PDB file of C-alpha atoms in Angstrom:
ATOM      1  CA  LEU A   1       7.337  -2.490  -2.700  1.00 78.00           C
ATOM      2  CA  ARG A   2       9.482  -4.117  -0.445  1.00 78.00           C
ATOM      3  CA  ALA A   3      12.607  -2.975  -3.373  1.00 83.00           C
ATOM      4  CA  ALA A   4      11.170  -0.021  -3.094  1.00 83.00           C
ATOM      5  CA  VAL A   5      10.791   0.354  -0.213  1.00 84.00           C
ATOM      6  CA  ALA A   6      14.609  -1.173   1.152  1.00 85.00           C
ATOM      7  CA  ALA A   7      16.067   1.156  -1.573  1.00 88.00           C
ATOM      8  CA  GLY A   8      14.421   4.183   0.251  1.00 89.00           C
ATOM      9  CA  THR A   9      13.576   5.663  -2.632  1.00 86.00           C
ATOM     10  CA  ASP A  10      10.650   8.761  -2.957  1.00 87.00           C
ATOM     11  CA  VAL A  11       7.509   6.322  -3.365  1.00 85.00           C
ATOM     12  CA  GLY A  12       8.792   3.548  -1.624  1.00 85.00           C
ATOM     13  CA  LYS A  13       9.579   5.379   1.691  1.00 89.00           C
ATOM     14  CA  GLN A  14       5.503   6.882   1.049  1.00 88.00           C
ATOM     15  CA  ALA A  15       4.849   3.391   0.974  1.00 84.00           C
ATOM     16  CA  LYS A  16       6.756   2.574   3.604  1.00 85.00           C
ATOM     17  CA  ASP A  17       5.162   4.859   5.937  1.00 84.00           C
ATOM     18  CA  PHE A  18       1.783   3.608   4.618  1.00 80.00           C
ATOM     19  CA  MET A  19       2.597  -0.236   5.511  1.00 75.00           C
ATOM     20  CA  ASP A  20       4.522   0.737   8.863  1.00 79.00           C
ATOM     21  CA  ALA A  21       1.204   2.551  10.249  1.00 77.00           C
ATOM     22  CA  GLY A  22      -1.201  -1.128   8.991  1.00 68.00           C
ATOM     23  CA  LYS A  23      -2.695   0.755   6.388  1.00 74.00           C
ATOM     24  CA  LEU A  24      -3.135  -0.543   2.369  1.00 71.00           C
ATOM     25  CA  VAL A  25      -0.696   1.368  -0.002  1.00 81.00           C
ATOM     26  CA  PRO A  26      -3.238   3.854  -1.928  1.00 85.00           C
ATOM     27  CA  ASP A  27      -2.535   3.157  -5.784  1.00 85.00           C
ATOM     28  CA  GLU A  28      -1.320   6.098  -6.402  1.00 86.00           C
ATOM     29  CA  VAL A  29       1.768   5.545  -4.282  1.00 87.00           C
ATOM     30  CA  ILE A  30       2.005   1.213  -6.078  1.00 87.00           C
ATOM     31  CA  ILE A  31       1.387   3.303  -9.674  1.00 89.00           C
ATOM     32  CA  GLY A  32       4.587   5.672  -8.666  1.00 87.00           C
ATOM     33  CA  VAL A  33       6.392   2.360  -7.440  1.00 88.00           C
ATOM     34  CA  VAL A  34       5.855   0.482 -10.270  1.00 91.00           C
ATOM     35  CA  LYS A  35       6.777   3.729 -13.202  1.00 90.00           C
ATOM     36  CA  ASP A  36      10.104   3.755 -11.538  1.00 89.00           C
ATOM     37  CA  ARG A  37      10.838   0.919 -11.632  1.00 91.00           C
ATOM     38  CA  LEU A  38       9.494   0.144 -15.327  1.00 94.00           C
ATOM     39  CA  ASP A  39      11.447   3.439 -16.388  1.00 92.00           C
ATOM     40  CA  GLU A  40      14.725   1.267 -15.635  1.00 93.00           C
ATOM     41  CA  SER A  41      16.762   0.487 -17.949  1.00 96.00           C
ATOM     42  CA  ASP A  42      17.104  -3.863 -17.927  1.00 96.00           C
ATOM     43  CA  CYS A  43      13.436  -2.962 -18.379  1.00 95.00           C
ATOM     44  CA  VAL A  44      13.260  -0.341 -20.380  1.00 94.00           C
ATOM     45  CA  GLU A  45      16.031  -2.655 -22.907  1.00 95.00           C
ATOM     46  CA  SER A  46      14.276  -5.876 -22.230  1.00 93.00           C
ATOM     47  CA  GLY A  47      10.730  -5.375 -21.645  1.00 92.00           C
ATOM     48  CA  TRP A  48       9.092  -6.253 -18.314  1.00 94.00           C
ATOM     49  CA  LEU A  49       5.990  -8.420 -16.575  1.00 93.00           C
ATOM     50  CA  LEU A  50       3.566  -7.083 -14.388  1.00 94.00           C
ATOM     51  CA  ASP A  51       2.662 -10.648 -11.947  1.00 90.00           C
ATOM     52  CA  GLY A  52      -0.759 -10.145 -10.902  1.00 87.00           C
ATOM     53  CA  PHE A  53      -0.670  -6.164 -11.890  1.00 90.00           C
ATOM     54  CA  PRO A  54      -3.217  -4.212 -12.237  1.00 93.00           C
ATOM     55  CA  ARG A  55      -5.911  -5.945 -10.227  1.00 88.00           C
ATOM     56  CA  THR A  56      -8.482  -3.316  -9.715  1.00 89.00           C
ATOM     57  CA  PRO A  57      -9.837  -0.914 -12.600  1.00 91.00           C
ATOM     58  CA  ALA A  58      -8.963   1.825 -11.275  1.00 90.00           C
ATOM     59  CA  GLN A  59      -4.917   0.707 -11.442  1.00 92.00           C
ATOM     60  CA  ALA A  60      -5.079  -0.522 -14.751  1.00 94.00           C
ATOM     61  CA  GLN A  61      -6.443   3.212 -15.603  1.00 93.00           C
ATOM     62  CA  ALA A  62      -3.956   4.965 -13.009  1.00 91.00           C
ATOM     63  CA  LEU A  63      -1.691   3.017 -15.389  1.00 92.00           C
ATOM     64  CA  ALA A  64      -2.751   4.121 -18.454  1.00 93.00           C
ATOM     65  CA  ASP A  65      -2.822   7.579 -17.444  1.00 92.00           C
ATOM     66  CA  ALA A  66       1.249   7.301 -16.257  1.00 89.00           C
ATOM     67  CA  GLY A  67       1.836   6.796 -19.940  1.00 91.00           C
ATOM     68  CA  VAL A  68       2.761   2.658 -19.063  1.00 91.00           C
ATOM     69  CA  THR A  69       1.142  -0.199 -22.000  1.00 91.00           C
ATOM     70  CA  ALA A  70       1.834  -3.223 -21.663  1.00 93.00           C
ATOM     71  CA  ASP A  71       2.199  -5.080 -25.273  1.00 91.00           C
ATOM     72  CA  CYS A  72      -0.416  -8.450 -23.824  1.00 92.00           C
ATOM     73  CA  PHE A  73      -2.158  -9.024 -21.301  1.00 94.00           C
ATOM     74  CA  ILE A  74      -2.382 -12.899 -20.609  1.00 95.00           C
ATOM     75  CA  PHE A  75      -4.863 -14.395 -18.039  1.00 94.00           C
ATOM     76  CA  LEU A  76      -4.071 -17.895 -16.475  1.00 95.00           C
ATOM     77  CA  ASN A  77      -7.508 -20.245 -16.562  1.00 96.00           C
ATOM     78  CA  VAL A  78      -6.463 -21.734 -12.731  1.00 97.00           C
ATOM     79  CA  PRO A  79      -9.626 -23.223 -10.792  1.00 97.00           C
ATOM     80  CA  ASP A  80     -10.006 -21.677  -7.765  1.00 97.00           C
ATOM     81  CA  GLU A  81      -9.312 -24.234  -5.440  1.00 97.00           C
ATOM     82  CA  VAL A  82      -6.026 -25.446  -7.682  1.00 97.00           C
ATOM     83  CA  LEU A  83      -4.175 -21.775  -6.497  1.00 96.00           C
ATOM     84  CA  VAL A  84      -5.580 -22.152  -2.607  1.00 96.00           C
ATOM     85  CA  GLU A  85      -3.223 -25.289  -2.732  1.00 97.00           C
ATOM     86  CA  ARG A  86      -0.725 -23.981  -5.212  1.00 96.00           C
ATOM     87  CA  VAL A  87      -0.414 -20.787  -2.728  1.00 95.00           C
ATOM     88  CA  VAL A  88      -0.657 -22.347   0.311  1.00 96.00           C
ATOM     89  CA  GLY A  89       2.200 -25.380   0.258  1.00 97.00           C
ATOM     90  CA  ARG A  90       4.674 -22.984  -0.747  1.00 97.00           C
ATOM     91  CA  ARG A  91       7.441 -22.072   1.242  1.00 98.00           C
ATOM     92  CA  THR A  92      10.525 -20.040   0.763  1.00 96.00           C
ATOM     93  CA  ASP A  93      14.176 -21.030   1.533  1.00 97.00           C
ATOM     94  CA  PRO A  94      15.009 -17.634   3.866  1.00 96.00           C
ATOM     95  CA  GLU A  95      19.002 -18.500   2.538  1.00 96.00           C
ATOM     96  CA  THR A  96      19.046 -19.130  -0.884  1.00 96.00           C
ATOM     97  CA  GLY A  97      14.941 -17.478  -1.424  1.00 94.00           C
ATOM     98  CA  LYS A  98      14.167 -20.380  -3.670  1.00 96.00           C
ATOM     99  CA  ILE A  99      10.250 -21.125  -3.234  1.00 97.00           C
ATOM    100  CA  TYR A 100       9.169 -24.608  -2.771  1.00 98.00           C
ATOM    101  CA  HIS A 101       6.050 -26.387  -2.993  1.00 97.00           C
ATOM    102  CA  MET A 102       5.619 -29.155  -0.146  1.00 97.00           C
ATOM    103  CA  THR A 103       3.541 -31.457  -2.750  1.00 96.00           C
ATOM    104  CA  PHE A 104       4.909 -30.619  -6.126  1.00 94.00           C
ATOM    105  CA  SER A 105       8.235 -29.143  -5.330  1.00 96.00           C
ATOM    106  CA  PRO A 106       8.886 -30.192  -2.139  1.00 97.00           C
ATOM    107  CA  PRO A 107      12.960 -29.731  -1.261  1.00 96.00           C
ATOM    108  CA  GLU A 108      14.963 -32.874  -1.432  1.00 92.00           C
ATOM    109  CA  ASP A 109      17.499 -32.435   1.283  1.00 94.00           C
ATOM    110  CA  GLU A 110      16.210 -32.105   5.173  1.00 96.00           C
ATOM    111  CA  GLU A 111      18.070 -29.473   6.654  1.00 96.00           C
ATOM    112  CA  ILE A 112      16.826 -26.682   4.016  1.00 97.00           C
ATOM    113  CA  LEU A 113      13.377 -28.123   4.679  1.00 97.00           C
ATOM    114  CA  ALA A 114      13.735 -27.566   8.171  1.00 97.00           C
ATOM    115  CA  ARG A 115      14.501 -24.241   7.544  1.00 97.00           C
ATOM    116  CA  LEU A 116      11.848 -23.084   5.479  1.00 98.00           C
ATOM    117  CA  GLU A 117       8.848 -20.388   5.944  1.00 97.00           C
ATOM    118  CA  GLN A 118       5.611 -19.949   4.828  1.00 95.00           C
ATOM    119  CA  ARG A 119       4.627 -16.229   4.282  1.00 90.00           C
ATOM    120  CA  SER A 120       2.178 -14.804   6.802  1.00 86.00           C
ATOM    121  CA  ASP A 121      -0.654 -14.373   3.643  1.00 84.00           C
ATOM    122  CA  ASP A 122       0.048 -17.722   2.614  1.00 90.00           C
ATOM    123  CA  THR A 123      -3.151 -18.985   4.733  1.00 91.00           C
ATOM    124  CA  GLU A 124      -6.368 -20.920   3.263  1.00 93.00           C
ATOM    125  CA  GLU A 125      -7.995 -17.916   5.257  1.00 90.00           C
ATOM    126  CA  LYS A 126      -6.229 -15.535   3.450  1.00 89.00           C
ATOM    127  CA  VAL A 127      -5.960 -16.547  -0.053  1.00 89.00           C
ATOM    128  CA  LYS A 128     -10.493 -17.367  -0.538  1.00 91.00           C
ATOM    129  CA  VAL A 129     -10.122 -13.411   0.719  1.00 88.00           C
ATOM    130  CA  ARG A 130      -7.299 -12.217  -1.923  1.00 87.00           C
ATOM    131  CA  LEU A 131      -9.476 -14.126  -4.302  1.00 92.00           C
ATOM    132  CA  GLU A 132     -12.701 -13.232  -3.260  1.00 91.00           C
ATOM    133  CA  GLN A 133     -11.399  -9.267  -4.249  1.00 88.00           C
ATOM    134  CA  PHE A 134     -10.041 -10.747  -7.576  1.00 91.00           C
ATOM    135  CA  HIS A 135     -13.171 -11.750  -8.381  1.00 93.00           C
ATOM    136  CA  ALA A 136     -14.901  -8.287  -7.583  1.00 91.00           C
ATOM    137  CA  ASN A 137     -12.170  -6.691  -9.764  1.00 91.00           C
ATOM    138  CA  VAL A 138     -10.602  -9.623 -13.048  1.00 93.00           C
ATOM    139  CA  ASP A 139     -13.517  -8.599 -15.405  1.00 93.00           C
ATOM    140  CA  ALA A 140     -12.935  -5.148 -15.172  1.00 92.00           C
ATOM    141  CA  VAL A 141      -9.363  -5.082 -14.994  1.00 94.00           C
ATOM    142  CA  LYS A 142      -9.671  -7.606 -18.131  1.00 94.00           C
ATOM    143  CA  GLY A 143     -12.152  -5.093 -19.803  1.00 94.00           C
ATOM    144  CA  SER A 144      -9.433  -2.480 -20.294  1.00 94.00           C
ATOM    145  CA  TYR A 145      -6.879  -4.593 -22.088  1.00 95.00           C
ATOM    146  CA  THR A 146      -9.144  -6.341 -24.352  1.00 93.00           C
ATOM    147  CA  ASP A 147      -7.375  -5.771 -27.874  1.00 91.00           C
ATOM    148  CA  ILE A 148      -4.210  -7.232 -26.062  1.00 92.00           C
ATOM    149  CA  SER A 149      -6.005 -10.252 -24.320  1.00 92.00           C
ATOM    150  CA  VAL A 150      -4.923 -13.397 -24.156  1.00 91.00           C
ATOM    151  CA  GLU A 151      -6.012 -16.351 -21.937  1.00 93.00           C
ATOM    152  CA  VAL A 152      -4.032 -19.841 -21.517  1.00 95.00           C
ATOM    153  CA  GLU A 153      -5.112 -22.796 -19.493  1.00 96.00           C
ATOM    154  CA  GLY A 154      -2.972 -22.519 -16.344  1.00 96.00           C
ATOM    155  CA  THR A 155      -3.540 -25.516 -14.942  1.00 96.00           C
ATOM    156  CA  GLN A 156      -1.474 -27.674 -17.893  1.00 96.00           C
ATOM    157  CA  ALA A 157       2.013 -28.991 -17.160  1.00 94.00           C
ATOM    158  CA  PRO A 158       4.322 -26.138 -16.568  1.00 94.00           C
ATOM    159  CA  ALA A 159       6.263 -26.345 -19.863  1.00 96.00           C
ATOM    160  CA  VAL A 160       3.258 -26.672 -21.292  1.00 97.00           C
ATOM    161  CA  VAL A 161       1.843 -22.987 -19.795  1.00 97.00           C
ATOM    162  CA  SER A 162       5.071 -21.879 -20.496  1.00 96.00           C
ATOM    163  CA  GLU A 163       4.381 -22.476 -24.235  1.00 97.00           C
ATOM    164  CA  ASN A 164       1.828 -21.510 -24.704  1.00 95.00           C
ATOM    165  CA  ILE A 165       2.356 -17.935 -23.115  1.00 95.00           C
ATOM    166  CA  MET A 166       5.132 -17.438 -25.028  1.00 94.00           C
ATOM    167  CA  LYS A 167       3.109 -18.386 -28.556  1.00 94.00           C
ATOM    168  CA  SER A 168       0.173 -16.027 -27.278  1.00 90.00           C
ATOM    169  CA  ILE A 169       3.477 -12.790 -27.045  1.00 89.00           C
ATOM    170  CA  GLU A 170       4.595 -13.675 -29.949  1.00 89.00           C
ATOM    171  CA  ALA A 171       1.307 -13.269 -31.995  1.00 89.00           C
ATOM    172  CA  VAL A 172      -0.045 -10.550 -29.915  1.00 83.00           C
ATOM    173  CA  LEU A 173       3.596  -8.448 -31.064  1.00 82.00           C
ATOM    174  CA  ALA A 174       3.221 -10.387 -34.759  1.00 81.00           C
TER     175      ALA A 174
END
């Protein structure tokens, strides 16, 4: 959404109107943003990954109605308390855009540490609200992708998770 708004695309302008008014961006506008992005040459040529989307059954259906089909649907199994810890500790360097984690991947430089910023929605309270919404919709969303769905244990070491994801994708595409 942020990229579409910054680029001033038609759907980006529509999204900006809702965001500026403090309203949720409707699914049809979000689907338009996603569809426009997936139609760009890099996605057409190299493929794409949607992280945390679709979030509702309506969004999954809207993607299907728009002709967007995935090769694989990966579900990372991670307990809520681990997700909260991961999100609440996340910080971004506004100069470089690099993401750090205060426990798992802190900056080594005090100067960088001093300028790190936390996103306004990365608080424990807001993460828990997002998780409630996730749990209310996850089974229905997963149901839209049963034939291409793969579950991966997301609490393992990052290299192991990455390897398991790649093996899952290769198996589905084989």
